[in-house]
Short mmCIF file of C-alpha atoms in Angstrom, two decimals:
data_model
loop_
_atom_site.label_atom_id
_atom_site.label_comp_id
_atom_site.label_asym_id
_atom_site.label_seq_id
_atom_site.Cartn_x
_atom_site.Cartn_y
_atom_site.Cartn_z
CA MET A 1 43.53 -88.52 8.71
CA ASN A 2 46.62 -90.19 7.27
CA ASN A 3 49.72 -90.17 9.45
CA SER A 4 53.02 -89.25 7.85
CA ILE A 5 56.12 -91.36 8.46
CA ASP A 6 57.30 -88.77 10.99
CA ASP A 7 53.89 -88.86 12.69
CA LYS A 8 54.01 -92.63 12.97
CA ARG A 9 57.48 -92.56 14.47
CA LYS A 10 56.53 -89.98 17.07
CA ILE A 11 53.39 -91.93 17.97
CA PHE A 12 55.50 -95.06 18.38
CA HIS A 13 57.99 -93.36 20.67
CA ASP A 14 55.19 -91.86 22.75
CA LEU A 15 53.58 -95.28 23.24
CA HIS A 16 56.72 -96.44 25.07
CA ASN A 17 56.76 -93.57 27.57
CA ASP A 18 54.18 -94.92 30.02
CA GLY A 19 51.47 -97.53 30.36
CA CYS A 20 51.39 -100.73 28.34
CA PHE A 21 50.21 -101.40 24.79
CA ILE A 22 49.66 -104.49 22.67
CA LEU A 23 51.80 -104.77 19.54
CA PRO A 24 50.15 -107.49 17.42
CA ASN A 25 51.95 -109.08 14.49
CA PRO A 26 50.18 -109.20 11.12
CA TRP A 27 51.80 -111.21 8.36
CA ASP A 28 50.26 -109.56 5.30
CA VAL A 29 48.31 -106.46 4.24
CA GLY A 30 44.91 -108.00 4.97
CA SER A 31 45.76 -109.00 8.52
CA ALA A 32 47.33 -105.58 9.11
CA LYS A 33 44.14 -103.83 8.00
CA LEU A 34 42.00 -106.02 10.23
CA LEU A 35 44.17 -105.26 13.24
CA GLU A 36 44.06 -101.56 12.49
CA ASN A 37 40.26 -101.73 12.26
CA LEU A 38 40.19 -103.40 15.69
CA GLY A 39 41.78 -100.33 17.24
CA PHE A 40 45.36 -101.42 17.93
CA LYS A 41 47.78 -98.50 18.12
CA ALA A 42 50.83 -100.02 16.42
CA LEU A 43 51.85 -103.18 14.58
CA ALA A 44 54.95 -105.35 14.26
CA THR A 45 55.96 -107.64 11.44
CA THR A 46 56.63 -111.31 12.11
CA SER A 47 59.39 -113.11 10.24
CA SER A 48 57.76 -116.46 10.96
CA GLY A 49 54.26 -115.44 9.87
CA TYR A 50 55.45 -113.82 6.67
CA SER A 51 57.82 -116.71 5.90
CA TRP A 52 54.94 -119.19 6.19
CA SER A 53 52.77 -117.07 3.90
CA CYS A 54 55.59 -117.34 1.34
CA GLY A 55 55.79 -121.11 1.74
CA LYS A 56 59.10 -120.94 3.60
CA ALA A 57 60.31 -121.88 7.06
CA ASP A 58 61.15 -119.07 9.46
CA GLY A 59 64.66 -117.74 8.92
CA HIS A 60 64.68 -118.44 5.18
CA LEU A 61 63.68 -115.01 3.87
CA SER A 62 66.29 -112.93 2.11
CA ARG A 63 67.11 -109.34 3.00
CA ASP A 64 65.43 -108.05 -0.15
CA GLU A 65 62.28 -110.08 0.46
CA THR A 66 62.12 -108.68 3.99
CA LEU A 67 62.67 -105.10 2.82
CA ALA A 68 59.93 -105.42 0.21
CA HIS A 69 57.58 -106.78 2.87
CA LEU A 70 58.40 -103.92 5.26
CA ARG A 71 57.74 -101.35 2.55
CA GLN A 72 54.40 -102.91 1.68
CA MET A 73 53.31 -103.08 5.32
CA VAL A 74 54.26 -99.46 6.00
CA GLN A 75 52.45 -98.24 2.90
CA SER A 76 49.31 -100.25 3.66
CA SER A 77 48.78 -99.12 7.25
CA ASN A 78 48.20 -95.82 9.01
CA LEU A 79 49.83 -97.28 12.14
CA PRO A 80 53.51 -97.35 13.16
CA ILE A 81 55.27 -100.54 12.09
CA ASN A 82 58.00 -102.25 14.11
CA ALA A 83 60.24 -104.35 11.86
CA ASP A 84 61.35 -107.87 12.68
CA PHE A 85 64.72 -107.59 10.94
CA GLU A 86 66.06 -110.89 12.29
CA SER A 87 69.82 -110.50 12.95
CA GLY A 88 70.45 -107.88 10.29
CA PHE A 89 71.23 -110.04 7.24
CA SER A 90 74.99 -109.41 7.31
CA ASP A 91 78.09 -110.74 9.02
CA THR A 92 79.97 -107.43 8.88
CA THR A 93 79.49 -104.10 10.63
CA GLU A 94 79.51 -102.27 7.31
CA GLY A 95 76.89 -104.61 5.92
CA MET A 96 74.74 -104.21 9.03
CA ILE A 97 74.84 -100.42 8.76
CA GLU A 98 73.92 -100.55 5.08
CA ASN A 99 71.06 -102.99 5.64
CA ILE A 100 69.64 -101.05 8.59
CA LYS A 101 69.64 -97.85 6.56
CA MET A 102 67.74 -99.62 3.79
CA ALA A 103 65.22 -100.83 6.36
CA LEU A 104 64.82 -97.29 7.72
CA ASN A 105 64.06 -96.08 4.21
CA THR A 106 60.94 -98.26 4.12
CA GLY A 107 59.33 -95.98 6.72
CA ILE A 108 59.38 -98.28 9.75
CA ALA A 109 59.03 -96.81 13.24
CA GLY A 110 61.06 -99.44 15.09
CA ILE A 111 63.52 -102.19 14.24
CA SER A 112 64.37 -105.34 16.20
CA ILE A 113 67.78 -107.02 16.03
CA GLU A 114 68.19 -110.50 17.52
CA ASP A 115 71.26 -112.40 18.68
CA SER A 116 70.45 -115.88 17.39
CA THR A 117 72.59 -117.59 14.77
CA GLY A 118 70.13 -119.98 13.12
CA ASN A 119 72.55 -122.82 13.98
CA ILE A 120 70.91 -125.35 16.31
CA ASP A 121 74.34 -126.52 17.53
CA ASP A 122 75.43 -122.99 18.46
CA PRO A 123 72.21 -120.95 18.62
CA LEU A 124 73.46 -117.72 20.23
CA ARG A 125 76.07 -115.26 19.05
CA CYS A 126 78.78 -114.42 21.52
CA ILE A 127 77.92 -111.28 23.44
CA SER A 128 80.69 -109.20 21.86
CA ASP A 129 79.44 -110.02 18.36
CA ALA A 130 75.83 -109.35 19.34
CA VAL A 131 76.78 -106.02 20.93
CA GLU A 132 78.63 -104.97 17.79
CA ARG A 133 75.45 -105.62 15.79
CA ILE A 134 73.40 -103.42 18.10
CA GLN A 135 76.09 -100.74 17.91
CA ALA A 136 76.02 -100.93 14.10
CA ALA A 137 72.25 -100.52 14.11
CA ARG A 138 72.59 -97.55 16.48
CA ILE A 139 75.14 -95.94 14.16
CA ALA A 140 72.87 -96.45 11.15
CA ILE A 141 69.89 -94.85 12.91
CA ASP A 142 71.93 -91.92 14.23
CA GLN A 143 73.56 -91.28 10.86
CA SER A 144 70.18 -91.33 9.14
CA GLY A 145 68.72 -88.78 11.53
CA GLU A 146 65.50 -90.80 11.61
CA ASN A 147 63.43 -91.07 14.79
CA VAL A 148 63.35 -94.88 14.78
CA MET A 149 63.41 -97.06 17.89
CA LEU A 150 66.02 -99.81 18.20
CA ILE A 151 64.99 -103.00 19.98
CA GLY A 152 67.65 -105.40 21.27
CA ARG A 153 66.56 -109.04 21.52
CA ALA A 154 68.13 -111.75 23.68
CA GLU A 155 66.94 -115.03 22.17
CA ASN A 156 68.09 -117.37 24.96
CA PHE A 157 64.69 -118.75 25.91
CA PHE A 158 63.57 -118.92 22.29
CA VAL A 159 66.48 -121.04 21.07
CA GLY A 160 66.72 -123.55 23.90
CA VAL A 161 69.20 -121.76 26.18
CA PRO A 162 66.88 -120.67 29.03
CA ASN A 163 69.52 -119.00 31.17
CA LEU A 164 67.99 -115.94 32.84
CA GLU A 165 71.30 -114.64 34.15
CA ASP A 166 72.86 -114.69 30.68
CA THR A 167 69.69 -113.18 29.20
CA ILE A 168 69.90 -110.23 31.58
CA ILE A 169 73.63 -109.76 30.95
CA ARG A 170 72.89 -109.61 27.23
CA LEU A 171 69.96 -107.20 27.57
CA LYS A 172 71.97 -104.83 29.76
CA ALA A 173 74.81 -104.92 27.23
CA TYR A 174 72.40 -104.19 24.37
CA SER A 175 70.94 -101.31 26.35
CA GLU A 176 74.40 -99.84 26.89
CA ALA A 177 75.14 -100.34 23.18
CA GLY A 178 72.21 -98.13 22.23
CA ALA A 179 69.02 -100.21 22.22
CA ASP A 180 65.95 -98.14 23.14
CA CYS A 181 63.79 -101.12 24.12
CA LEU A 182 64.73 -104.60 25.34
CA TYR A 183 63.10 -107.91 24.50
CA ALA A 184 63.65 -111.49 25.70
CA PRO A 185 61.13 -113.63 23.82
CA GLY A 186 60.25 -116.81 25.67
CA ILE A 187 60.31 -115.63 29.26
CA LYS A 188 56.97 -116.62 30.79
CA THR A 189 56.88 -116.39 34.56
CA ARG A 190 56.16 -113.31 36.60
CA GLU A 191 59.52 -113.68 38.32
CA GLN A 192 61.40 -113.75 35.02
CA ILE A 193 59.52 -110.74 33.70
CA ILE A 194 60.10 -108.69 36.86
CA ALA A 195 63.81 -109.55 36.81
CA VAL A 196 64.18 -108.39 33.20
CA VAL A 197 62.17 -105.20 33.74
CA ASN A 198 64.19 -104.25 36.81
CA ALA A 199 67.51 -105.06 35.13
CA VAL A 200 67.09 -102.57 32.28
CA LEU A 201 65.15 -99.78 33.97
CA PRO A 202 64.27 -97.10 32.94
CA LYS A 203 64.20 -98.48 29.38
CA PRO A 204 60.98 -100.17 28.20
CA VAL A 205 60.62 -103.94 27.95
CA ASN A 206 58.68 -105.96 25.38
CA VAL A 207 57.16 -109.27 26.48
CA LEU A 208 55.99 -111.93 24.03
CA ILE A 209 52.72 -113.73 24.70
CA GLY A 210 52.49 -116.33 21.96
CA TRP A 211 50.87 -119.15 23.94
CA ASP A 212 48.00 -119.63 26.37
CA SER A 213 48.77 -117.54 29.44
CA ASP A 214 46.91 -116.47 32.55
CA LEU A 215 48.74 -113.14 32.47
CA THR A 216 46.56 -110.19 31.47
CA VAL A 217 47.44 -106.86 29.94
CA SER A 218 46.69 -105.07 33.20
CA GLU A 219 48.86 -107.49 35.19
CA LEU A 220 51.73 -107.18 32.73
CA GLU A 221 51.47 -103.42 33.01
CA GLY A 222 51.65 -103.79 36.78
CA LEU A 223 54.84 -105.81 36.36
CA GLY A 224 56.37 -102.88 34.48
CA VAL A 225 56.00 -104.18 30.91
CA ARG A 226 55.61 -101.42 28.32
CA ARG A 227 54.57 -103.45 25.29
CA ILE A 228 53.22 -106.92 24.53
CA SER A 229 53.81 -108.59 21.18
CA LEU A 230 52.26 -111.78 19.85
CA GLY A 231 54.95 -113.02 17.45
CA GLY A 232 53.68 -115.60 14.98
CA ALA A 233 50.70 -116.57 17.19
CA LEU A 234 48.04 -114.86 15.07
CA ALA A 235 49.48 -116.38 11.90
CA ARG A 236 49.52 -119.80 13.58
CA THR A 237 45.91 -119.30 14.67
CA ALA A 238 44.87 -118.59 11.09
CA LEU A 239 46.86 -121.49 9.67
CA ASP A 240 45.53 -123.80 12.38
CA GLY A 241 41.95 -123.15 11.28
CA PHE A 242 42.91 -123.50 7.62
CA ILE A 243 44.73 -126.81 8.10
CA LYS A 244 42.03 -128.35 10.30
CA THR A 245 39.25 -127.41 7.89
CA ALA A 246 41.16 -128.51 4.79
CA THR A 247 42.16 -131.78 6.50
CA THR A 248 38.54 -132.58 7.32
CA ILE A 249 37.56 -132.03 3.69
CA ALA A 250 40.50 -134.06 2.37
CA LYS A 251 40.24 -136.99 4.80
CA LYS A 252 36.49 -137.22 5.43
CA GLY A 253 34.94 -135.59 2.39
CA THR A 254 32.64 -133.55 4.66
CA PHE A 255 31.99 -129.84 4.85
CA HIS A 256 30.96 -129.22 8.46
CA SER A 257 33.81 -126.90 9.39
CA TYR A 258 32.29 -123.74 7.94
CA ASN A 259 30.02 -123.04 10.90
CA ASN A 260 30.27 -119.64 12.57
CA LEU A 261 32.69 -118.19 10.05
CA TYR A 262 32.68 -114.47 9.41
CA SER A 263 30.56 -113.76 6.34
CA ASN A 264 31.77 -112.50 2.99
CA GLU A 265 29.79 -109.32 3.67
CA TYR A 266 31.58 -108.71 6.97
CA LEU A 267 35.01 -109.24 5.42
CA ASN A 268 34.24 -107.09 2.40
CA ASN A 269 33.16 -104.30 4.72
CA GLN A 270 36.41 -104.62 6.67
CA PHE A 271 38.47 -104.16 3.54
CA LYS A 272 36.51 -101.33 1.94
#
């Protein structure tokens, strides 16, 4: 049974109501299909993973490249897709509203807006600017009438400003500005996670696990987390294997890195 866009959006909303689900991040159609086959309930795009697949560093995709990628991912999967839309690809409120509406037209079920600048000397937007961007996204969604979730991201810990107090101030402001779900990528400790969850209750919180962690899904659920995303970790895992194998061939001239790979038959069956 193929889910309609409206079906996907309702499913996505319902997933945030209780419990905890994993939101893995494919970077192309093939990885999305594999994740769907594995039984995940929803997917999220990754700006880093897709950028790397295009031979670019993260943050160097254009708006139109991102929109084309979103459309392809939505059309290729029967699962809801959450869009990594970076910071909205515009410096004006009008531009933000226009861009968000174009993203909604791709059929996404959720859209994430972050508050980073891309400038290593001044990595975070001021809170008033960041709030205006969330408000613009909220206006775009409400004007469209589409049942799409808005995720507000505080990038403090991701861009080298690991200030939990400021992170929470930002997340609460984004919640008040209309974000449906809050996300602080880079928080790692149980204490940090609990503080963020409690600060924005009753709205759901997304936690990123993109590194080795002793936290489990069941424990994160117990901490009050509603969804767990993986960011670019799966793309890095794939590229890690690729680089190590190719390096062995290039440097040593040996071919001993093909052991225990999934067979052509297995992969062909996955993509039938």
